[in-house]
Amino acid sequence: MFLKYKCLIILLLFLTGNMMTEAQELIAPTDTVMAVVGDTVVSAGQDSVLALDSVPKKQTGLDAPVSYQAKDSIIMTGANWAYLFGESDVKYQQIELQSEKIEMNMDSSLVYATFGLDSIGEEFGYPLFKDGDQQYESKTMRYNFGTKKGYITDVITQQGEGYVTAGRTKKMDNDVLNMKGGRYTTCDEHDHPHFYIQMTKAKVRPKKNIVTGPVYMVFEDVPLYPIGLPFCFFPFSSSYSSGIIMPTFGDESSRGFYLRDGGYYFALSDYMDLALTGEIYTKGSWGLSARSSYRKRYKFSGSFNASYLVTRLGDKGLPDYSLSKDFKLNWTHSQDPKANPYRTFSASVNFATSSYDRNNLNSFYPGSQGFADANQNTKGSSISITQRFPNNPFSISATMNVNQRSKDSTISLTLPDITITMSRIFPFKRKNAVGKERWYEKISMSYNGYLRNSIDTKEDKLFKSSLVKDWRNAMQHQIPVSATFSLFKYLNISPSFNYTERWYTNKVEKAYDMQKKQVVARDTTYGFYRVFDYSTSVSASTTLYGFYKPLPFLGDKIKMIRHRFEPSVTLSYTPDFGASKYGFWKDLMYEDQYGQTQQISYSPFEGGMFGTAPNGKSGSVSFQLDNNLEMKIKSDRDSTGERKISLIDKLSLGMSYNMAADSFKWSDLSVGLRLKFSKSYTLNLNGTFDTYTYGYDEATKTVRRLDIPRWQAGKGLGRLRQTGTSFSYTFNNDTFGKLFGKKDNNDDSNNPPTDPNASNDPEFEQISSGEEGDQQGKMEGGRLRGAKKDTGEFDSYGYMVNKVPWSLSFSYSMQLRYGDFDPSKLEYKYKLTHALSFNGNIQPTKNWRFNFNATYDFDTHKISYMTCNITRDLHCWQMTASFVPVGPYKSYTFNIAVSSSLLKDLKWRQSSNYRDGQKWE
């Protein structure tokens, strides 16, 4: 009986176990469905009984969990497959895969991503694979998170400045991409590039290099099969590193075939680099160059460029053979103001031998920097250092100046040029002043000292010159003392005293040369010589105002006219330093070629660097009159209802009378006029009027100035001796808009009415723009694949703005002065010299640009020099054309090249040489 019940119990337990197993399967089915409600993923949870299952789970081989999400929906099947729809995203460690559709196998760690199709069959949502900072876009991608290998079709990735695309690609576990049928281009039109290098097979090491098999070029879908290479190597580097600089090659008519600008680049440190390049020609010419840039933050920055060039032209042994050795040095250095508040150092050196620019190959082509240098007749260089002392009025500055003239190879060198300055001090001012300021406390003084050593010579004689005989050196001291007092509250009295002393190391004695029939230098004596002079003066000045209110019948537009009058009178005195007791001037008597006895006074120091002491006593009275005329009118432009207009901004007249002189006591009349026509243009005119008459000697054919003022001869106060002015103006798009009252684009009247019910939320506006705009903004933003749309600029009404930027600038200068003498009228004729230069640029379309620069010669009545440049942006290419249509430098240059610096050698250049049509003497 017990055995019978025992068997029944076992049978019940067996049946119960089967039922529990079936119930367990119902509670936790293998086919799990996950639905998305809005942005929330809803899935069935597992019962706690599953945690007691002793069956071990499968090992995926992954070191971290895989997270995934989708905007639309996620479906999981019993075969451990997950399907993600709508902006899907799968992440594993630093690896991320984004796509419109993703299929994921939970057992094998495989994922498959592809694009989606919209309602009209357009592709969108291409797979984007991210591994750290590397990105790959494709049409389909199959990837294994466990082995980190994948298979990609139609991949696009950016490497350096270019883009790599391939039809079939294998991604290896070491991030290497093995490609077949790949393309490399710098054109960002990935689907249809303007050009590319077709790679039969390639291995891509991201951020390092690309190594390919046989390659050939393809332009606008036309393959250039004859032009190819058995292999190719593209290096990439985002870090600062050394490397080889590839040379350019070509042919030059007088020097033969060449290799230029090739060498090695040295990344010396984070603060400095160095590039060593060279050039070599088949006919014997060669050259070396060294370029360097340096910078240290908050300290200094600069650049250095040195070149040495050996030029052989013609055949050795023939008359046209020439050999020249030239060098060039460019150096710029600037100190950061934060480096040292008391010491500054700067350098701007541009030194070259006179024939360097003519022999430099870059000077043959218009538009290049070498061409511009070749047309410069003068070059200037300077190096300066200044030291200031805290809590001290003294400062010291030293400068080296070099000026070159390429026309005759003349060089002017000043080394050193030292300046010692003491700022103005009040030596008699009390440190602890009590009461009112004393009159002597207003006395101030300062000091300026100059030490110079200079030479003017030829380039080939510079280093052969004598420091004592050929160089000019001197020192000058200047001590001005002055004070200002007020008299009767309205009159300013300013006495002053000036002392000047010069130190020279030589003096030049003169004599009359009968053969040359002129006074020439006879002997130079070396030693130490002092030449000094001093003068004193006192001036009085005040300011007067005059007002005029127009009569009522003239209208009420003009409210007031004001005249400001500033007269000043200066009395000055200078002793006669031409007296024999000083020894600064000497009298020379001689008989000229006509047998007449002549006497002249000369100073042995008049050719000195700082001049000499004045000859003759001077006690002069100087008059200075400054005028200003303004008008106040009614105006609605200003909030006050009034506006000032400058009629004459400044009109100044100055003249002096020397009471101590024996003759020619009146000086020339100087006049200055400044007129403000607008805020952007002011006219300045300065002139000098001659106050004396002239006579003419028929025998000697010489002109003599007569001690007869013009007003005594009935010829007026004075005759214009010289005047000049210059002005420039630029016309552009805004010029005529300002003249004709163009309204501001920000004016509310130009904006269309807005819907008062419209939301200001940018997200709302983006959603309301339509489904297409949303897809472009969300799925295509920052992607490489997909058509690039150039929408252009639109105004507030939605119309496209078609701007044509242009500008035209004129610069005119005029100088009127005495020319040849007219014996019949006993007056000088006038000579007018003026110059006109103009330049302009225009951009008719977004990609076309044109600019020119020209100078007009009024003597020959033609354009003396003109350069023109045309530029066309060909998207990933750049086309430039430069030409000189007129003048002796008539030539042209046409160049088309890839815009990317990585493929800078991929170019074509055609040019002419202006030297072919020019003879050098």
PDB file of N, CA and C in Angstrom, residues 299-378:
ATOM      1  N   LYS A 299      57.115  86.864 -24.615  1.00  0.00           N
ATOM      2  CA  LYS A 299      58.519  87.282 -24.672  1.00  0.00           C
ATOM      3  C   LYS A 299      58.822  87.985 -25.991  1.00  0.00           C
ATOM      4  N   PHE A 300      58.863  87.226 -27.097  1.00  0.00           N
ATOM      5  CA  PHE A 300      59.244  87.800 -28.377  1.00  0.00           C
ATOM      6  C   PHE A 300      58.769  86.878 -29.496  1.00  0.00           C
ATOM      7  N   SER A 301      58.863  87.368 -30.715  1.00  0.00           N
ATOM      8  CA  SER A 301      58.550  86.593 -31.904  1.00  0.00           C
ATOM      9  C   SER A 301      59.290  87.212 -33.079  1.00  0.00           C
ATOM     10  N   GLY A 302      59.515  86.402 -34.113  1.00  0.00           N
ATOM     11  CA  GLY A 302      60.222  86.911 -35.272  1.00  0.00           C
ATOM     12  C   GLY A 302      60.427  85.845 -36.323  1.00  0.00           C
ATOM     13  N   SER A 303      61.087  86.232 -37.399  1.00  0.00           N
ATOM     14  CA  SER A 303      61.396  85.321 -38.493  1.00  0.00           C
ATOM     15  C   SER A 303      62.734  85.713 -39.094  1.00  0.00           C
ATOM     16  N   PHE A 304      63.356  84.726 -39.746  1.00  0.00           N
ATOM     17  CA  PHE A 304      64.694  84.917 -40.301  1.00  0.00           C
ATOM     18  C   PHE A 304      64.753  84.212 -41.655  1.00  0.00           C
ATOM     19  N   ASN A 305      65.340  84.883 -42.651  1.00  0.00           N
ATOM     20  CA  ASN A 305      65.456  84.310 -43.989  1.00  0.00           C
ATOM     21  C   ASN A 305      66.761  84.789 -44.606  1.00  0.00           C
ATOM     22  N   ALA A 306      67.635  83.851 -44.913  1.00  0.00           N
ATOM     23  CA  ALA A 306      68.926  84.171 -45.524  1.00  0.00           C
ATOM     24  C   ALA A 306      69.098  83.330 -46.778  1.00  0.00           C
ATOM     25  N   SER A 307      69.603  83.963 -47.852  1.00  0.00           N
ATOM     26  CA  SER A 307      69.772  83.267 -49.126  1.00  0.00           C
ATOM     27  C   SER A 307      71.116  83.638 -49.732  1.00  0.00           C
ATOM     28  N   TYR A 308      71.725  82.648 -50.374  1.00  0.00           N
ATOM     29  CA  TYR A 308      72.976  82.853 -51.105  1.00  0.00           C
ATOM     30  C   TYR A 308      72.787  82.287 -52.499  1.00  0.00           C
ATOM     31  N   LEU A 309      73.118  83.090 -53.528  1.00  0.00           N
ATOM     32  CA  LEU A 309      72.812  82.721 -54.905  1.00  0.00           C
ATOM     33  C   LEU A 309      74.034  82.935 -55.782  1.00  0.00           C
ATOM     34  N   VAL A 310      74.400  81.911 -56.534  1.00  0.00           N
ATOM     35  CA  VAL A 310      75.489  81.971 -57.519  1.00  0.00           C
ATOM     36  C   VAL A 310      74.852  81.821 -58.894  1.00  0.00           C
ATOM     37  N   THR A 311      75.024  82.827 -59.741  1.00  0.00           N
ATOM     38  CA  THR A 311      74.362  82.854 -61.050  1.00  0.00           C
ATOM     39  C   THR A 311      75.420  82.867 -62.147  1.00  0.00           C
ATOM     40  N   ARG A 312      75.316  81.879 -63.024  1.00  0.00           N
ATOM     41  CA  ARG A 312      76.175  81.810 -64.213  1.00  0.00           C
ATOM     42  C   ARG A 312      75.288  81.951 -65.447  1.00  0.00           C
ATOM     43  N   LEU A 313      75.550  82.975 -66.250  1.00  0.00           N
ATOM     44  CA  LEU A 313      74.804  83.217 -67.470  1.00  0.00           C
ATOM     45  C   LEU A 313      75.742  83.192 -68.657  1.00  0.00           C
ATOM     46  N   GLY A 314      75.317  82.570 -69.723  1.00  0.00           N
ATOM     47  CA  GLY A 314      76.142  82.471 -70.919  1.00  0.00           C
ATOM     48  C   GLY A 314      77.148  81.338 -70.830  1.00  0.00           C
ATOM     49  N   ASP A 315      77.976  81.246 -71.838  1.00  0.00           N
ATOM     50  CA  ASP A 315      78.994  80.203 -71.919  1.00  0.00           C
ATOM     51  C   ASP A 315      80.355  80.773 -71.547  1.00  0.00           C
ATOM     52  N   LYS A 316      81.086  80.002 -70.762  1.00  0.00           N
ATOM     53  CA  LYS A 316      82.390  80.452 -70.296  1.00  0.00           C
ATOM     54  C   LYS A 316      83.340  80.635 -71.482  1.00  0.00           C
ATOM     55  N   GLY A 317      84.044  81.738 -71.468  1.00  0.00           N
ATOM     56  CA  GLY A 317      84.962  82.049 -72.549  1.00  0.00           C
ATOM     57  C   GLY A 317      84.372  82.941 -73.611  1.00  0.00           C
ATOM     58  N   LEU A 318      83.060  83.150 -73.595  1.00  0.00           N
ATOM     59  CA  LEU A 318      82.394  84.008 -74.575  1.00  0.00           C
ATOM     60  C   LEU A 318      82.097  85.370 -73.958  1.00  0.00           C
ATOM     61  N   PRO A 319      81.886  86.381 -74.793  1.00  0.00           N
ATOM     62  CA  PRO A 319      81.663  87.732 -74.226  1.00  0.00           C
ATOM     63  C   PRO A 319      80.405  87.851 -73.355  1.00  0.00           C
ATOM     64  N   ASP A 320      79.401  87.014 -73.595  1.00  0.00           N
ATOM     65  CA  ASP A 320      78.168  87.145 -72.819  1.00  0.00           C
ATOM     66  C   ASP A 320      78.213  86.392 -71.494  1.00  0.00           C
ATOM     67  N   TYR A 321      79.372  85.828 -71.156  1.00  0.00           N
ATOM     68  CA  TYR A 321      79.468  85.055 -69.909  1.00  0.00           C
ATOM     69  C   TYR A 321      79.564  86.008 -68.715  1.00  0.00           C
ATOM     70  N   SER A 322      78.829  85.681 -67.664  1.00  0.00           N
ATOM     71  CA  SER A 322      78.870  86.483 -66.438  1.00  0.00           C
ATOM     72  C   SER A 322      78.696  85.563 -65.242  1.00  0.00           C
ATOM     73  N   LEU A 323      79.347  85.914 -64.170  1.00  0.00           N
ATOM     74  CA  LEU A 323      79.263  85.179 -62.914  1.00  0.00           C
ATOM     75  C   LEU A 323      79.029  86.182 -61.795  1.00  0.00           C
ATOM     76  N   SER A 324      77.976  85.993 -61.037  1.00  0.00           N
ATOM     77  CA  SER A 324      77.660  86.898 -59.926  1.00  0.00           C
ATOM     78  C   SER A 324      77.314  86.081 -58.694  1.00  0.00           C
ATOM     79  N   LYS A 325      77.725  86.621 -57.556  1.00  0.00           N
ATOM     80  CA  LYS A 325      77.434  86.004 -56.263  1.00  0.00           C
ATOM     81  C   LYS A 325      76.663  87.024 -55.425  1.00  0.00           C
ATOM     82  N   ASP A 326      75.468  86.632 -55.018  1.00  0.00           N
ATOM     83  CA  ASP A 326      74.580  87.537 -54.301  1.00  0.00           C
ATOM     84  C   ASP A 326      74.072  86.870 -53.036  1.00  0.00           C
ATOM     85  N   PHE A 327      73.652  87.711 -52.115  1.00  0.00           N
ATOM     86  CA  PHE A 327      73.028  87.200 -50.908  1.00  0.00           C
ATOM     87  C   PHE A 327      71.933  88.160 -50.462  1.00  0.00           C
ATOM     88  N   LYS A 328      71.029  87.645 -49.666  1.00  0.00           N
ATOM     89  CA  LYS A 328      69.904  88.411 -49.160  1.00  0.00           C
ATOM     90  C   LYS A 328      69.635  88.010 -47.725  1.00  0.00           C
ATOM     91  N   LEU A 329      69.277  88.996 -46.907  1.00  0.00           N
ATOM     92  CA  LEU A 329      69.005  88.749 -45.492  1.00  0.00           C
ATOM     93  C   LEU A 329      67.745  89.494 -45.091  1.00  0.00           C
ATOM     94  N   ASN A 330      66.768  88.751 -44.600  1.00  0.00           N
ATOM     95  CA  ASN A 330      65.539  89.321 -44.048  1.00  0.00           C
ATOM     96  C   ASN A 330      65.401  88.855 -42.608  1.00  0.00           C
ATOM     97  N   TRP A 331      65.156  89.802 -41.725  1.00  0.00           N
ATOM     98  CA  TRP A 331      65.002  89.457 -40.311  1.00  0.00           C
ATOM     99  C   TRP A 331      64.017  90.429 -39.686  1.00  0.00           C
ATOM    100  N   THR A 332      63.013  89.893 -39.046  1.00  0.00           N
ATOM    101  CA  THR A 332      62.051  90.703 -38.294  1.00  0.00           C
ATOM    102  C   THR A 332      61.976  90.157 -36.878  1.00  0.00           C
ATOM    103  N   HIS A 333      61.975  91.063 -35.931  1.00  0.00           N
ATOM    104  CA  HIS A 333      61.915  90.672 -34.520  1.00  0.00           C
ATOM    105  C   HIS A 333      61.099  91.716 -33.781  1.00  0.00           C
ATOM    106  N   SER A 334      60.182  91.265 -32.958  1.00  0.00           N
ATOM    107  CA  SER A 334      59.376  92.167 -32.149  1.00  0.00           C
ATOM    108  C   SER A 334      59.263  91.608 -30.743  1.00  0.00           C
ATOM    109  N   GLN A 335      59.334  92.486 -29.801  1.00  0.00           N
ATOM    110  CA  GLN A 335      59.263  92.095 -28.393  1.00  0.00           C
ATOM    111  C   GLN A 335      57.863  92.305 -27.870  1.00  0.00           C
ATOM    112  N   ASP A 336      57.402  91.363 -27.090  1.00  0.00           N
ATOM    113  CA  ASP A 336      56.087  91.488 -26.472  1.00  0.00           C
ATOM    114  C   ASP A 336      56.135  92.592 -25.413  1.00  0.00           C
ATOM    115  N   PRO A 337      55.132  93.474 -25.384  1.00  0.00           N
ATOM    116  CA  PRO A 337      55.152  94.558 -24.381  1.00  0.00           C
ATOM    117  C   PRO A 337      55.175  94.051 -22.948  1.00  0.00           C
ATOM    118  N   LYS A 338      54.708  92.809 -22.740  1.00  0.00           N
ATOM    119  CA  LYS A 338      54.699  92.280 -21.378  1.00  0.00           C
ATOM    120  C   LYS A 338      56.063  91.758 -20.942  1.00  0.00           C
ATOM    121  N   ALA A 339      57.008  91.615 -21.879  1.00  0.00           N
ATOM    122  CA  ALA A 339      58.291  91.011 -21.542  1.00  0.00           C
ATOM    123  C   ALA A 339      59.090  91.873 -20.578  1.00  0.00           C
ATOM    124  N   ASN A 340      59.233  93.162 -20.898  1.00  0.00           N
ATOM    125  CA  ASN A 340      60.022  94.054 -20.055  1.00  0.00           C
ATOM    126  C   ASN A 340      59.487  95.468 -20.237  1.00  0.00           C
ATOM    127  N   PRO A 341      58.961  96.093 -19.196  1.00  0.00           N
ATOM    128  CA  PRO A 341      58.395  97.441 -19.364  1.00  0.00           C
ATOM    129  C   PRO A 341      59.452  98.520 -19.558  1.00  0.00           C
ATOM    130  N   TYR A 342      60.719  98.214 -19.284  1.00  0.00           N
ATOM    131  CA  TYR A 342      61.766  99.234 -19.362  1.00  0.00           C
ATOM    132  C   TYR A 342      62.733  99.003 -20.522  1.00  0.00           C
ATOM    133  N   ARG A 343      62.664  97.875 -21.193  1.00  0.00           N
ATOM    134  CA  ARG A 343      63.578  97.614 -22.307  1.00  0.00           C
ATOM    135  C   ARG A 343      62.783  97.065 -23.489  1.00  0.00           C
ATOM    136  N   THR A 344      63.001  97.636 -24.653  1.00  0.00           N
ATOM    137  CA  THR A 344      62.360  97.168 -25.876  1.00  0.00           C
ATOM    138  C   THR A 344      63.423  96.930 -26.934  1.00  0.00           C
ATOM    139  N   PHE A 345      63.191  95.907 -27.738  1.00  0.00           N
ATOM    140  CA  PHE A 345      64.116  95.558 -28.823  1.00  0.00           C
ATOM    141  C   PHE A 345      63.289  95.168 -30.039  1.00  0.00           C
ATOM    142  N   SER A 346      63.628  95.715 -31.181  1.00  0.00           N
ATOM    143  CA  SER A 346      62.932  95.401 -32.418  1.00  0.00           C
ATOM    144  C   SER A 346      63.914  95.439 -33.572  1.00  0.00           C
ATOM    145  N   ALA A 347      63.585  94.688 -34.608  1.00  0.00           N
ATOM    146  CA  ALA A 347      64.458  94.624 -35.780  1.00  0.00           C
ATOM    147  C   ALA A 347      63.604  94.439 -37.025  1.00  0.00           C
ATOM    148  N   SER A 348      63.986  95.129 -38.083  1.00  0.00           N
ATOM    149  CA  SER A 348      63.373  94.972 -39.394  1.00  0.00           C
ATOM    150  C   SER A 348      64.482  95.131 -40.426  1.00  0.00           C
ATOM    151  N   VAL A 349      65.027  94.006 -40.843  1.00  0.00           N
ATOM    152  CA  VAL A 349      66.184  93.998 -41.735  1.00  0.00           C
ATOM    153  C   VAL A 349      65.755  93.473 -43.095  1.00  0.00           C
ATOM    154  N   ASN A 350      66.041  94.244 -44.126  1.00  0.00           N
ATOM    155  CA  ASN A 350      65.786  93.841 -45.510  1.00  0.00           C
ATOM    156  C   ASN A 350      66.986  94.265 -46.333  1.00  0.00           C
ATOM    157  N   PHE A 351      67.995  93.405 -46.358  1.00  0.00           N
ATOM    158  CA  PHE A 351      69.268  93.733 -47.003  1.00  0.00           C
ATOM    159  C   PHE A 351      69.545  92.718 -48.105  1.00  0.00           C
ATOM    160  N   ALA A 352      69.979  93.206 -49.238  1.00  0.00           N
ATOM    161  CA  ALA A 352      70.317  92.332 -50.365  1.00  0.00           C
ATOM    162  C   ALA A 352      71.287  93.061 -51.270  1.00  0.00           C
ATOM    163  N   THR A 353      72.120  92.319 -51.938  1.00  0.00           N
ATOM    164  CA  THR A 353      72.995  92.921 -52.940  1.00  0.00           C
ATOM    165  C   THR A 353      72.146  93.442 -54.090  1.00  0.00           C
ATOM    166  N   SER A 354      72.673  94.429 -54.793  1.00  0.00           N
ATOM    167  CA  SER A 354      71.868  95.122 -55.807  1.00  0.00           C
ATOM    168  C   SER A 354      71.430  94.219 -56.942  1.00  0.00           C
ATOM    169  N   SER A 355      72.178  93.165 -57.242  1.00  0.00           N
ATOM    170  CA  SER A 355      71.823  92.283 -58.356  1.00  0.00           C
ATOM    171  C   SER A 355      71.065  91.041 -57.922  1.00  0.00           C
ATOM    172  N   TYR A 356      70.773  90.921 -56.607  1.00  0.00           N
ATOM    173  CA  TYR A 356      70.087  89.705 -56.152  1.00  0.00           C
ATOM    174  C   TYR A 356      68.690  89.595 -56.751  1.00  0.00           C
ATOM    175  N   ASP A 357      67.930  90.677 -56.700  1.00  0.00           N
ATOM    176  CA  ASP A 357      66.556  90.620 -57.198  1.00  0.00           C
ATOM    177  C   ASP A 357      66.506  90.386 -58.699  1.00  0.00           C
ATOM    178  N   ARG A 358      67.519  90.852 -59.426  1.00  0.00           N
ATOM    179  CA  ARG A 358      67.531  90.614 -60.871  1.00  0.00           C
ATOM    180  C   ARG A 358      67.866  89.172 -61.201  1.00  0.00           C
ATOM    181  N   ASN A 359      68.648  88.531 -60.343  1.00  0.00           N
ATOM    182  CA  ASN A 359      69.045  87.151 -60.609  1.00  0.00           C
ATOM    183  C   ASN A 359      68.144  86.122 -59.950  1.00  0.00           C
ATOM    184  N   ASN A 360      67.324  86.556 -59.019  1.00  0.00           N
ATOM    185  CA  ASN A 360      66.417  85.624 -58.358  1.00  0.00           C
ATOM    186  C   ASN A 360      65.312  85.220 -59.320  1.00  0.00           C
ATOM    187  N   LEU A 361      65.074  83.923 -59.456  1.00  0.00           N
ATOM    188  CA  LEU A 361      64.098  83.442 -60.422  1.00  0.00           C
ATOM    189  C   LEU A 361      62.685  83.887 -60.080  1.00  0.00           C
ATOM    190  N   ASN A 362      62.390  84.078 -58.787  1.00  0.00           N
ATOM    191  CA  ASN A 362      61.046  84.509 -58.411  1.00  0.00           C
ATOM    192  C   ASN A 362      60.721  85.907 -58.906  1.00  0.00           C
ATOM    193  N   SER A 363      61.737  86.720 -59.179  1.00  0.00           N
ATOM    194  CA  SER A 363      61.487  88.089 -59.622  1.00  0.00           C
ATOM    195  C   SER A 363      61.062  88.155 -61.083  1.00  0.00           C
ATOM    196  N   PHE A 364      61.054  87.011 -61.790  1.00  0.00           N
ATOM    197  CA  PHE A 364      60.663  87.024 -63.193  1.00  0.00           C
ATOM    198  C   PHE A 364      59.158  86.938 -63.390  1.00  0.00           C
ATOM    199  N   TYR A 365      58.427  86.550 -62.340  1.00  0.00           N
ATOM    200  CA  TYR A 365      57.014  86.243 -62.521  1.00  0.00           C
ATOM    201  C   TYR A 365      56.153  87.279 -61.824  1.00  0.00           C
ATOM    202  N   PRO A 366      55.231  87.907 -62.554  1.00  0.00           N
ATOM    203  CA  PRO A 366      54.331  88.886 -61.918  1.00  0.00           C
ATOM    204  C   PRO A 366      53.481  88.234 -60.844  1.00  0.00           C
ATOM    205  N   GLY A 367      53.201  89.012 -59.810  1.00  0.00           N
ATOM    206  CA  GLY A 367      52.374  88.503 -58.720  1.00  0.00           C
ATOM    207  C   GLY A 367      53.147  87.900 -57.583  1.00  0.00           C
ATOM    208  N   SER A 368      54.427  87.585 -57.787  1.00  0.00           N
ATOM    209  CA  SER A 368      55.226  86.992 -56.725  1.00  0.00           C
ATOM    210  C   SER A 368      55.882  88.083 -55.899  1.00  0.00           C
ATOM    211  N   GLN A 369      56.320  87.714 -54.680  1.00  0.00           N
ATOM    212  CA  GLN A 369      56.994  88.676 -53.817  1.00  0.00           C
ATOM    213  C   GLN A 369      58.324  89.090 -54.420  1.00  0.00           C
ATOM    214  N   GLY A 370      59.014  88.163 -55.075  1.00  0.00           N
ATOM    215  CA  GLY A 370      60.279  88.504 -55.712  1.00  0.00           C
ATOM    216  C   GLY A 370      60.116  89.528 -56.821  1.00  0.00           C
ATOM    217  N   PHE A 371      59.006  89.446 -57.547  1.00  0.00           N
ATOM    218  CA  PHE A 371      58.751  90.426 -58.603  1.00  0.00           C
ATOM    219  C   PHE A 371      58.546  91.810 -58.013  1.00  0.00           C
ATOM    220  N   ALA A 372      57.840  91.871 -56.884  1.00  0.00           N
ATOM    221  CA  ALA A 372      57.638  93.166 -56.223  1.00  0.00           C
ATOM    222  C   ALA A 372      58.956  93.723 -55.705  1.00  0.00           C
ATOM    223  N   ASP A 373      59.820  92.860 -55.153  1.00  0.00           N
ATOM    224  CA  ASP A 373      61.110  93.326 -54.649  1.00  0.00           C
ATOM    225  C   ASP A 373      62.000  93.837 -55.772  1.00  0.00           C
ATOM    226  N   ALA A 374      61.903  93.192 -56.944  1.00  0.00           N
ATOM    227  CA  ALA A 374      62.745  93.593 -58.058  1.00  0.00           C
ATOM    228  C   ALA A 374      62.401  94.985 -58.571  1.00  0.00           C
ATOM    229  N   ASN A 375      61.170  95.438 -58.336  1.00  0.00           N
ATOM    230  CA  ASN A 375      60.745  96.758 -58.795  1.00  0.00           C
ATOM    231  C   ASN A 375      60.914  97.822 -57.732  1.00  0.00           C
ATOM    232  N   GLN A 376      61.506  97.483 -56.610  1.00  0.00           N
ATOM    233  CA  GLN A 376      61.796  98.461 -55.573  1.00  0.00           C
ATOM    234  C   GLN A 376      63.232  98.939 -55.718  1.00  0.00           C
ATOM    235  N   ASN A 377      63.393 100.258 -55.851  1.00  0.00           N
ATOM    236  CA  ASN A 377      64.734 100.809 -56.024  1.00  0.00           C
ATOM    237  C   ASN A 377      65.460 100.964 -54.702  1.00  0.00           C
ATOM    238  N   THR A 378      64.734 101.095 -53.617  1.00  0.00           N
ATOM    239  CA  THR A 378      65.355 101.305 -52.311  1.00  0.00           C
ATOM    240  C   THR A 378      64.894 100.244 -51.327  1.00  0.00           C
TER     241      THR A 378
END
